Short mmCIF file of C-alpha atoms in Angstrom, two decimals:
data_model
loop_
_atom_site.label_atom_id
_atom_site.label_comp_id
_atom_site.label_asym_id
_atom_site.label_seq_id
_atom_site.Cartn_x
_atom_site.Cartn_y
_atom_site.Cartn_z
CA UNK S 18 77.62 109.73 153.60
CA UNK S 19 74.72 111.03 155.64
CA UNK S 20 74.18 112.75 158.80
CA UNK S 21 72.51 111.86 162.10
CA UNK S 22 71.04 114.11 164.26
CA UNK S 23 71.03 112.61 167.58
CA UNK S 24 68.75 112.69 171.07
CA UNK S 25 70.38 111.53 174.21
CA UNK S 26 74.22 111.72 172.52
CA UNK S 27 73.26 115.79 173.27
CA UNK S 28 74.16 115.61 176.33
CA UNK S 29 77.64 114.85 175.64
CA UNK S 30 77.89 117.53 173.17
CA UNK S 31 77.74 115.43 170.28
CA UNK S 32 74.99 116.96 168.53
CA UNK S 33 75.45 114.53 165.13
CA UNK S 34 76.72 111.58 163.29
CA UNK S 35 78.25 110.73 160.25
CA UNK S 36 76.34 107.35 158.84
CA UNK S 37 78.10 106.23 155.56
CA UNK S 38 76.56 103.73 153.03
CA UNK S 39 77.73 102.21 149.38
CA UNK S 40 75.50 100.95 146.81
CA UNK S 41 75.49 100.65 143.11
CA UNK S 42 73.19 101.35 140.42
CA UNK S 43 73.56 99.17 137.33
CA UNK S 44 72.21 100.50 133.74
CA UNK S 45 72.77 98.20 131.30
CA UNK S 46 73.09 98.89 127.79
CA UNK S 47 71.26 96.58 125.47
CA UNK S 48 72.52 97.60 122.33
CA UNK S 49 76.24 97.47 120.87
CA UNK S 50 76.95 98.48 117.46
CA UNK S 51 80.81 98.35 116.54
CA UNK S 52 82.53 99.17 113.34
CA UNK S 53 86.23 97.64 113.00
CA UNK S 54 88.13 99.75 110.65
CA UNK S 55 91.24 97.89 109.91
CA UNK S 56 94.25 98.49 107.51
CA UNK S 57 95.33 96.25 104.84
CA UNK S 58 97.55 98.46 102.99
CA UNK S 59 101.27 96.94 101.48
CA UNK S 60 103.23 97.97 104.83
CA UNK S 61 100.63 95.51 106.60
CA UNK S 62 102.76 93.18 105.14
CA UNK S 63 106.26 94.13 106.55
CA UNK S 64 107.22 92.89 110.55
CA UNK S 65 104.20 90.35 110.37
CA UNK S 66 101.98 93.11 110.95
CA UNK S 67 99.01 91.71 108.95
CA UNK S 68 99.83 88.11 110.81
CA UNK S 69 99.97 89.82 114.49
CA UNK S 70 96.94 91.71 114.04
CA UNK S 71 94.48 89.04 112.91
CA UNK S 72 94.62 86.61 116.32
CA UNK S 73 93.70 90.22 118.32
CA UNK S 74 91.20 91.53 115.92
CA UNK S 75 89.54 87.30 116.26
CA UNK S 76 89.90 88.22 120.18
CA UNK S 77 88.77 91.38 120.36
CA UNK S 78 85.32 90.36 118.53
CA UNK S 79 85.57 87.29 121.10
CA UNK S 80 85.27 89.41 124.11
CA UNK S 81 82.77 91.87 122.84
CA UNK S 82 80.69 89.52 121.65
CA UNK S 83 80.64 87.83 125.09
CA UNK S 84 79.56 90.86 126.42
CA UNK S 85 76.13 90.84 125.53
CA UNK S 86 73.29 89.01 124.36
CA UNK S 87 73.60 87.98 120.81
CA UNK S 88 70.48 89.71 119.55
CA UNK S 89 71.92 93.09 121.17
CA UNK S 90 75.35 93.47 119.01
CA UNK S 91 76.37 94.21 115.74
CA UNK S 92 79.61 94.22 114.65
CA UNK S 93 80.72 95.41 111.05
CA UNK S 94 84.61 95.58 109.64
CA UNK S 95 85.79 97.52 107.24
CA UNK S 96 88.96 96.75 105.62
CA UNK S 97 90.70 99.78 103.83
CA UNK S 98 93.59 100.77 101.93
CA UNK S 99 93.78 102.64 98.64
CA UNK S 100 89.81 102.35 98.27
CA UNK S 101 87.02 100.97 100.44
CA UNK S 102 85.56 97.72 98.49
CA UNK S 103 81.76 98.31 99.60
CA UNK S 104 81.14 94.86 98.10
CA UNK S 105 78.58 94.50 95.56
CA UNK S 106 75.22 93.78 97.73
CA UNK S 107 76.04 97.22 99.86
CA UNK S 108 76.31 99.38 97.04
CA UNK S 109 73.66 98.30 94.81
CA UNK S 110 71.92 99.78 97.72
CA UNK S 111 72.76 103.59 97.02
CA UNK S 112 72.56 105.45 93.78
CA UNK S 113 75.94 105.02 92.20
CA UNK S 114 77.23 105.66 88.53
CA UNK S 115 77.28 102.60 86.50
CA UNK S 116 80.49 102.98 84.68
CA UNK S 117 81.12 98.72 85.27
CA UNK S 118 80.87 96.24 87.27
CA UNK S 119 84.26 94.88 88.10
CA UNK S 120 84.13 96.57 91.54
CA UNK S 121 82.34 98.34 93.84
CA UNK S 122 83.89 101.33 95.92
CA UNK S 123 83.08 105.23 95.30
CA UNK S 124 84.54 108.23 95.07
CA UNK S 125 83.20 110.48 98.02
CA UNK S 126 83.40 114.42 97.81
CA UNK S 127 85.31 116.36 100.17
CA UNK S 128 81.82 117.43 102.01
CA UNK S 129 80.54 114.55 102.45
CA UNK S 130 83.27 113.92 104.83
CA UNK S 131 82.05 116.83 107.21
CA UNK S 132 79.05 114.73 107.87
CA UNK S 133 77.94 110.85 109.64
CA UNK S 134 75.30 110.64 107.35
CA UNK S 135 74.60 108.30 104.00
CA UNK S 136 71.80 108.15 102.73
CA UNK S 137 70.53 106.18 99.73
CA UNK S 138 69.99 109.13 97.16
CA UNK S 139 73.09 110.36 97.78
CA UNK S 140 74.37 110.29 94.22
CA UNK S 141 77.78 108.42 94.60
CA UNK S 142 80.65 108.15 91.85
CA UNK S 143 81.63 104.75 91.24
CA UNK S 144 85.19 104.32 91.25
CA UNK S 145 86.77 103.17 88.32
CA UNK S 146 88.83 99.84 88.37
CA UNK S 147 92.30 100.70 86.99
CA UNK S 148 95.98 99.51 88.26
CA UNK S 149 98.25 102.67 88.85
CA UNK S 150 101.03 100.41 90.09
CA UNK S 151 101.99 97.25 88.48
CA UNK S 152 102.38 95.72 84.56
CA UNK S 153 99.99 93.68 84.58
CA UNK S 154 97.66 92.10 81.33
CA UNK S 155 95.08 90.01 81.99
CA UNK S 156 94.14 90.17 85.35
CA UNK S 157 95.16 93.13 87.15
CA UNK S 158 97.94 92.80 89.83
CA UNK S 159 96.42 95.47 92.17
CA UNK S 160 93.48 97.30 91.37
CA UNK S 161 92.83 100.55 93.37
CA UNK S 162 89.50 99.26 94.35
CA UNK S 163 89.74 95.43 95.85
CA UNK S 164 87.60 93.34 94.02
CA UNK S 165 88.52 90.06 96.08
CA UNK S 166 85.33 88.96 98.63
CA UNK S 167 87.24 89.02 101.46
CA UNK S 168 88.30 92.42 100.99
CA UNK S 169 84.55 94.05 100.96
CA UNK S 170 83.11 95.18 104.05
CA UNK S 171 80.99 92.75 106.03
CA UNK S 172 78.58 94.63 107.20
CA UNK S 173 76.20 93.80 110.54
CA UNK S 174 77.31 90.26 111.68
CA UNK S 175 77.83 88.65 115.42
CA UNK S 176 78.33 85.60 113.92
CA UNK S 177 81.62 84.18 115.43
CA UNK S 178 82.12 81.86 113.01
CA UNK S 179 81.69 83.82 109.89
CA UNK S 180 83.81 87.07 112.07
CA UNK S 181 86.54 85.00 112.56
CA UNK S 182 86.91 83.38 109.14
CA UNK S 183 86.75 86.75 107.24
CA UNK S 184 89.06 88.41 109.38
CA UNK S 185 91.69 85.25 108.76
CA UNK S 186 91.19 85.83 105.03
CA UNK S 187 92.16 89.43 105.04
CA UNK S 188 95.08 90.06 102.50
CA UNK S 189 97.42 93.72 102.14
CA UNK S 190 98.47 95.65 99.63
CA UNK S 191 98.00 99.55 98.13
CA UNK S 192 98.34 102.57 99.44
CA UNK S 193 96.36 103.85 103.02
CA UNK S 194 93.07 105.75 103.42
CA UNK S 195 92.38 106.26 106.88
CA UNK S 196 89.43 109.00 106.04
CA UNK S 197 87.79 106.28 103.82
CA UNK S 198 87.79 104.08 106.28
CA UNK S 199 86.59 105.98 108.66
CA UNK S 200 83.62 107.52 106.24
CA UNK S 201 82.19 103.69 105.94
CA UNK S 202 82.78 102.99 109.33
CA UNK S 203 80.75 105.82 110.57
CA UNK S 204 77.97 105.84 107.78
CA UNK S 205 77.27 102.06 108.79
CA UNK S 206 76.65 103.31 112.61
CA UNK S 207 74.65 106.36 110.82
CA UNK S 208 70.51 105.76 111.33
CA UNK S 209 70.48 106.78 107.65
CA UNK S 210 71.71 102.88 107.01
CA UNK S 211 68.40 101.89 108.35
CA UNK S 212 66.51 101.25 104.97
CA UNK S 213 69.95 99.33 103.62
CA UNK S 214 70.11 97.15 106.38
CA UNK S 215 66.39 96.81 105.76
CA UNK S 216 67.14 95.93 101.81
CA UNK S 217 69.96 93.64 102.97
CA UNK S 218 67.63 91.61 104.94
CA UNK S 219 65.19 91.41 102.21
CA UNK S 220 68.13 90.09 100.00
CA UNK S 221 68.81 87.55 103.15
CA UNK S 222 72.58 89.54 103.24
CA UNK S 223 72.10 89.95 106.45
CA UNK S 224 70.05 88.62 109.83
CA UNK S 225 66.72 89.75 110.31
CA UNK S 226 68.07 90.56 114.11
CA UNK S 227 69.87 93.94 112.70
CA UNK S 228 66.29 95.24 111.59
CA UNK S 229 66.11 98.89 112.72
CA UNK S 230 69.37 98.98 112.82
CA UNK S 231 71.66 101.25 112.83
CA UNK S 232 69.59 103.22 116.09
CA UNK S 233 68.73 106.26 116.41
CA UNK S 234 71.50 108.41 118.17
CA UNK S 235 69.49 109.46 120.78
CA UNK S 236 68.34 105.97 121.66
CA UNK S 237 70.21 105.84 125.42
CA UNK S 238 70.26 102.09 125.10
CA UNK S 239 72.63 102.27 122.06
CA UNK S 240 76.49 102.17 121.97
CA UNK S 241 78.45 103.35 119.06
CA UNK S 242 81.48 102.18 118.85
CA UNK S 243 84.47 102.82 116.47
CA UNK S 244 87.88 101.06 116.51
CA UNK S 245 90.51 102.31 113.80
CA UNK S 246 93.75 100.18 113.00
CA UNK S 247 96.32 101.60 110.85
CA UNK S 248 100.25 101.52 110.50
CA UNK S 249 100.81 104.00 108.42
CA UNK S 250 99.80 107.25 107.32
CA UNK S 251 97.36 108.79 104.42
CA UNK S 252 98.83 108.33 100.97
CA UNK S 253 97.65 109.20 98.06
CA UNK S 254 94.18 107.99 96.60
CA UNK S 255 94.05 107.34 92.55
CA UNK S 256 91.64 108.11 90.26
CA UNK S 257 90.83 107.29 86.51
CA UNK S 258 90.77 111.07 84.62
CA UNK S 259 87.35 111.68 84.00
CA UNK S 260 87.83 111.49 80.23
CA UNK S 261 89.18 107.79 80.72
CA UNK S 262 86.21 106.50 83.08
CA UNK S 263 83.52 105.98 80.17
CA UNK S 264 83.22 105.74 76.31
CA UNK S 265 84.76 103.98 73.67
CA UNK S 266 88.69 103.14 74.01
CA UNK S 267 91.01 103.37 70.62
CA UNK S 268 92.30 99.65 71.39
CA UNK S 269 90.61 96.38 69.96
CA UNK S 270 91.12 93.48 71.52
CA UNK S 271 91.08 89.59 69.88
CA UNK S 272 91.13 87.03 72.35
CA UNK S 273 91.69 84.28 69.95
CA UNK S 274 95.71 85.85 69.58
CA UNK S 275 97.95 83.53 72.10
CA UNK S 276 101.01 86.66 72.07
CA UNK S 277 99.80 88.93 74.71
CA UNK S 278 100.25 92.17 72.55
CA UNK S 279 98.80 90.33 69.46
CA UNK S 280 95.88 90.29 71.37
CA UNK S 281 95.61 94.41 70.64
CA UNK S 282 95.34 96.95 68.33
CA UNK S 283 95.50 100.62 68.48
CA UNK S 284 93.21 103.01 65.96
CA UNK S 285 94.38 106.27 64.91
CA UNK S 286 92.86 108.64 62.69
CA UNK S 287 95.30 110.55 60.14
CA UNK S 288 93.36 112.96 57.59
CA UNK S 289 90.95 110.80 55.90
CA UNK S 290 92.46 107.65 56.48
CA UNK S 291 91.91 105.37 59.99
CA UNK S 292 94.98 103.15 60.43
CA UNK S 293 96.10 100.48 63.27
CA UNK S 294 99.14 99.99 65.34
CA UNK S 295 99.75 96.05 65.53
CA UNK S 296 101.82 96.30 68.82
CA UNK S 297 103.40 92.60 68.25
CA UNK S 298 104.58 93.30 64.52
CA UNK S 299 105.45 97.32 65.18
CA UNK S 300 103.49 98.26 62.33
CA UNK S 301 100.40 100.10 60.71
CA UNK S 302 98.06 97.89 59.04
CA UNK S 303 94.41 99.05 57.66
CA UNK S 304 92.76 97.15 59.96
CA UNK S 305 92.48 95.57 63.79
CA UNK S 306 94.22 92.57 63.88
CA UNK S 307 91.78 89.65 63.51
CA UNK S 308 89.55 91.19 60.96
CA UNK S 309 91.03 91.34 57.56
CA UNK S 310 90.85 88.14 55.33
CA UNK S 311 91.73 88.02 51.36
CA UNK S 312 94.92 89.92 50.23
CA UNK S 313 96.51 92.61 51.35
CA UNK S 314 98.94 94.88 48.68
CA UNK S 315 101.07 97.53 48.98
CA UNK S 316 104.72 98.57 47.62
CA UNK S 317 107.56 97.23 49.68
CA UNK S 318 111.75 98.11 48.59
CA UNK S 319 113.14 94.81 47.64
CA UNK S 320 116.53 95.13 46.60
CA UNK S 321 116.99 98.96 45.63
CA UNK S 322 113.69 98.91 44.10
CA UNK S 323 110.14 99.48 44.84
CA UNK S 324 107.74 96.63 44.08
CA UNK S 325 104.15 95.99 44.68
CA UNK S 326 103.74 93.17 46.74
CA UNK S 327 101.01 90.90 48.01
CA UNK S 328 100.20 88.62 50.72
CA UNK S 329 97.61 86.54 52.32
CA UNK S 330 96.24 87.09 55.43
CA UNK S 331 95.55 84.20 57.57
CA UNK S 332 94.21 86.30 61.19
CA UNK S 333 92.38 84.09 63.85
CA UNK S 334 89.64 85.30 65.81
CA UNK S 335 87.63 88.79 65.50
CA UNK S 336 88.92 92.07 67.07
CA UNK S 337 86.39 93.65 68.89
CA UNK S 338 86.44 97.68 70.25
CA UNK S 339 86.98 97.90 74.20
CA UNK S 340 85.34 100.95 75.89
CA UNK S 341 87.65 101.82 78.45
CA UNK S 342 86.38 99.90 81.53
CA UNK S 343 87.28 97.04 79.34
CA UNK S 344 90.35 98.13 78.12
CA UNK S 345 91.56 98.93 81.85
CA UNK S 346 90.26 95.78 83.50
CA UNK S 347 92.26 94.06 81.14
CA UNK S 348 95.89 95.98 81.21
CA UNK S 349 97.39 98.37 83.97
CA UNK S 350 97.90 102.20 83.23
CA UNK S 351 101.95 100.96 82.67
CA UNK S 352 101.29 98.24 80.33
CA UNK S 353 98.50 99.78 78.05
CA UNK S 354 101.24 103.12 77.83
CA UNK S 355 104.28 100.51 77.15
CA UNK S 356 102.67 98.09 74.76
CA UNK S 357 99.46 99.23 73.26
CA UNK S 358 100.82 102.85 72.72
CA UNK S 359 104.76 102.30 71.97
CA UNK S 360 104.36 103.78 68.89
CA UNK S 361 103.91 107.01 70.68
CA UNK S 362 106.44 109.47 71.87
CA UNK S 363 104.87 110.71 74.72
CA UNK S 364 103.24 108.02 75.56
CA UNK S 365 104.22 107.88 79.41
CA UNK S 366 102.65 111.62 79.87
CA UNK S 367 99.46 110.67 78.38
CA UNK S 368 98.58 107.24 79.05
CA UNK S 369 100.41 106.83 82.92
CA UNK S 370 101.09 110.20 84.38
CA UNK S 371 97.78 112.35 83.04
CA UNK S 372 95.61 109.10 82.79
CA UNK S 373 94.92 109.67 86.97
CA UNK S 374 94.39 112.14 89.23
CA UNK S 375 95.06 111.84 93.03
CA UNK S 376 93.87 113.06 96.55
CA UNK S 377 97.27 114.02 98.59
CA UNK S 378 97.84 113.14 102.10
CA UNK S 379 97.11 116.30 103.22
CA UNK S 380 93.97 116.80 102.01
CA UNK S 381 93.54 113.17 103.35
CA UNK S 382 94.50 114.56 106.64
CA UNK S 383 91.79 117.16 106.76
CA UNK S 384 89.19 114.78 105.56
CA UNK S 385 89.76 112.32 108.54
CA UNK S 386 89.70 115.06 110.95
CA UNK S 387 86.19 116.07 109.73
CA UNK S 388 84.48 112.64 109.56
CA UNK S 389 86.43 112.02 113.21
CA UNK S 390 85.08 115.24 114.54
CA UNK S 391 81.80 114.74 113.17
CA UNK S 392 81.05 110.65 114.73
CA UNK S 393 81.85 111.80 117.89
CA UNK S 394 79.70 114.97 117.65
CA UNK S 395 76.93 112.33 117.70
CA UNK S 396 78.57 110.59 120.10
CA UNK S 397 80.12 107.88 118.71
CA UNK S 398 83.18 106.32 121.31
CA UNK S 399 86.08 106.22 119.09
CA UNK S 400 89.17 104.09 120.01
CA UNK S 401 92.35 104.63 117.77
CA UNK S 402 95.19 102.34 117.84
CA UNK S 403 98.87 103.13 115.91
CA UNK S 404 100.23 99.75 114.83
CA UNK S 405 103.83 100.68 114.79
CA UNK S 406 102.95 103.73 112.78
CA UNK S 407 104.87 107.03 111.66
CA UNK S 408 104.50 110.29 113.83
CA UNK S 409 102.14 111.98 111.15
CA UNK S 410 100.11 108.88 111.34
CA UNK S 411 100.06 108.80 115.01
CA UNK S 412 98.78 112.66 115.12
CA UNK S 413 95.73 111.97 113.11
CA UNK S 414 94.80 109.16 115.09
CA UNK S 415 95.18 110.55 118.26
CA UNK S 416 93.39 113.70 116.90
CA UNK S 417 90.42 111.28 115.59
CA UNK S 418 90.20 109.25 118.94
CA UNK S 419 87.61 110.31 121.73
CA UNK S 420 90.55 111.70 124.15
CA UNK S 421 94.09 110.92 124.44
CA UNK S 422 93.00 107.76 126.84
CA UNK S 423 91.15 106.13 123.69
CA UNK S 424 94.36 106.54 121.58
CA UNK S 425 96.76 103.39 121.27
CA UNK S 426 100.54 103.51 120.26
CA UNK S 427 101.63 100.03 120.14
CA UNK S 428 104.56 98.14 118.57
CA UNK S 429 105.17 94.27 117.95
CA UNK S 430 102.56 92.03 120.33
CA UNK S 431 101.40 94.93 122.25
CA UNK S 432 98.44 95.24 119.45
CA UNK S 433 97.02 91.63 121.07
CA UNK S 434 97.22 94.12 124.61
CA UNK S 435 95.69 97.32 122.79
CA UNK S 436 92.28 95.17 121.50
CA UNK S 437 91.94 93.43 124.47
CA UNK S 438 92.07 96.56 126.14
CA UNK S 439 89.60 98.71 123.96
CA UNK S 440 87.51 95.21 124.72
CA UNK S 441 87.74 95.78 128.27
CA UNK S 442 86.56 99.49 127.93
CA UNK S 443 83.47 98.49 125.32
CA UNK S 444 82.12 96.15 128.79
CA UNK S 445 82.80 98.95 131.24
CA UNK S 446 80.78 101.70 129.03
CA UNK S 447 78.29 99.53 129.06
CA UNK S 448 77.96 100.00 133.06
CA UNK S 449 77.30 103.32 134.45
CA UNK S 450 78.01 103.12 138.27
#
């Protein structure tokens, strides 16, 4: 509104008059970076969770990516449960510990959760690739870091196409780490990404249209956005014991043996003498199975009496020594202590129980609240939805959102209504009236 003084209207005692106007004032933001952090732990697999989510995470990047120009948006997702698979072309970016190969996620320290920032010295601990849950030989069932493609973050895309396509390939299982999640998510909004994103491109990862990406925080023309998915809560994370991550292993293995525990034998030392468990046999022999040859004496009871006996052996294949990477991308903590180690009476203890260590929920709890607080300390928008997820779960998320408004507690279809609202909001915050 805005007043009128008036002239001739004086003389009727009306000294002034209200004039009122509307108008608008547009400022439009030409530069969107999003980071989808979605859950894919087991319980994304129970009431077609997984299946529900997956047409309203394809919508949601749908609508976003209609809402600007297609130079202007970047859109990363980052699916998490027990680990965060970086995928191998994003971590052999940083400094990481070069334990293997088999996977790629890290172990971050409890600080490095109080801060957005990742930069490429960072020294990160490579997480070891073990399988805390299943038997499994072989091929493990369900490694604590994924080492499936489509379960490694895609990082920097607005490619509908290739969006849509990894988010239909996206699989559950393991436990839930919402403050892993959330650490990748913000790092890959963090400006110290910018010489990554510049590697990736150099690689041709990634488009040369995310150069100088992620911005600068206090470029105005920037939006930061983070959406976090879960339906749980934070369980625990595993972890190799250190003295199991690296080094020679006391199992050979001889992949020319068809039996599955044939395929191993386990050394011990006893005084002077080195023997080896034959798993498939249950006995000591002198040697890993696969690399004797000639004879092989020694007194056997035969009928009340003792008699020195002699046999051929007739061994395919060679054994060979497996450091421990090997030896645990090949057989789950349960197997190797049930098989490889049956000889052994406490074999559960050492080889299963003390063979990991674990972050607990609550310590999960704390980290999420500090990598939470500390995005939107820079300013980063974060939306929060609870997929038919437990109180505790619901408390950290609505803790971690931006205020109570950017929080979503949602059950059944209502997650289709939740992205296509947080959709709706992403346009409008890109208006200031």
């Amino acid at each position: 509104e805005s007043s009128l003084s008036t002239f001739f209207l004086k003389l009727l005692d009306i000294d002034k008059l209200t004039a009122p106007a509307q108008g608008k004032a547009e400022e439009r933001i030409d530069g969107i970076e999003i980071s989808l952090v979605l859950d894919v732990s087991g319980s994304m697999n129970s009431n077609r969770r997984l299946t529900r989510l997956k047409p309203a995470a394809r919508d949601f990047v749908d609508t976003v990516l209609a809402s600007a120009e297609e130079d202007n948006i970047a859109i990363s997702v980052v699916p998490y449960a027990t680990q965060v698979g970086a995928g191998e072309a994003l971590l052999s970016k940083y400094d990481v510990s070069d334990e293997h190969d088999y996977s790629h996620c890290v172990n971050f320290r409890d600080n490095q959760f109080s801060t957005t920032t990742l930069y490429q010295d960072d020294r990160l601990e490579r997480t070891a690739h073990f399988d805390p849950f299943y038997y499994a030989e072989g091929e493990l069932r369900l490694p604590v870091c994924p080492d499936k493609p489509h379960l490694q973050i895609l990082p920097f895309s607005n490619n509908r196409s290739d969006l849509h396509g990894y988010i239909n390939g996206l699989t559950a299982g393991g436990n839930t780490s919402i403050d892993l999640g959330m650490k990748w998510g913000t790092a890959l909004l963090d400006p110290t990404t910018q010489p990554v994103v510049t590697a990736l491109i150099d690689d041709g990862e990634i488009a040369a249209q995310f150069a100088g990406r992620p911005r600068a925080y206090s470029d105005s023309t920037t939006l930061k956005v983070i959406v976090l998915m879960t339906d749980g809560q934070n369980t625990n994370q595993y972890m190799l014991n250190p003295s199991l991550r690296d080094g020679m292993s006391d199992v050979w293995y001889n992949e020319s043996v068809d039996v599955n525990q044939g395929r191993y034998s386990v050394q011990r030392s006893r005084g002077q003498t080195t023997e080896y468990w034959w798993p498939f046999t249950q006995t000591w022999e002198n040697h890993p199975y696969g690399n004797g040859g000639g004879e092989q004496c020694d007194w056997e009871r035969k009928r009340g009496r003792w008699v020195w006996t002699c046999r051929e052996l007739n061994e395919p294949g060679e054994a060979v020594q497996l450091t421990y990477p090997e030896l645990f991308n090949r057989t789950s903590l349960a197997w190797n202590a049930e098989y490889n180690y049956g000889f052994q009476g406490n074999r559960w203890q050492q080889w299963f129980n003390n063979a990991k260590t674990y972050k607990n929920s609550t310590a999960k709890d704390q980290r999420t609240k500090h990598i939470c607080n500390s995005a939107k300390d820079e300013g980063i928008v974060v939306f929060t939805v609870g997929f038919e997820a437990p109180s505790r779960g619901q408390r950290v998320l609505k803790d971690c959102a931006s205020s109570d408004s950017h929080h979503f507690d949602v059950d059944g279809l209502e997650i289709e209504d939740a992205f296509a609202s947080i959709a709706a909001s992403i346009r409008k915050l890109r208006l200031t009236q």
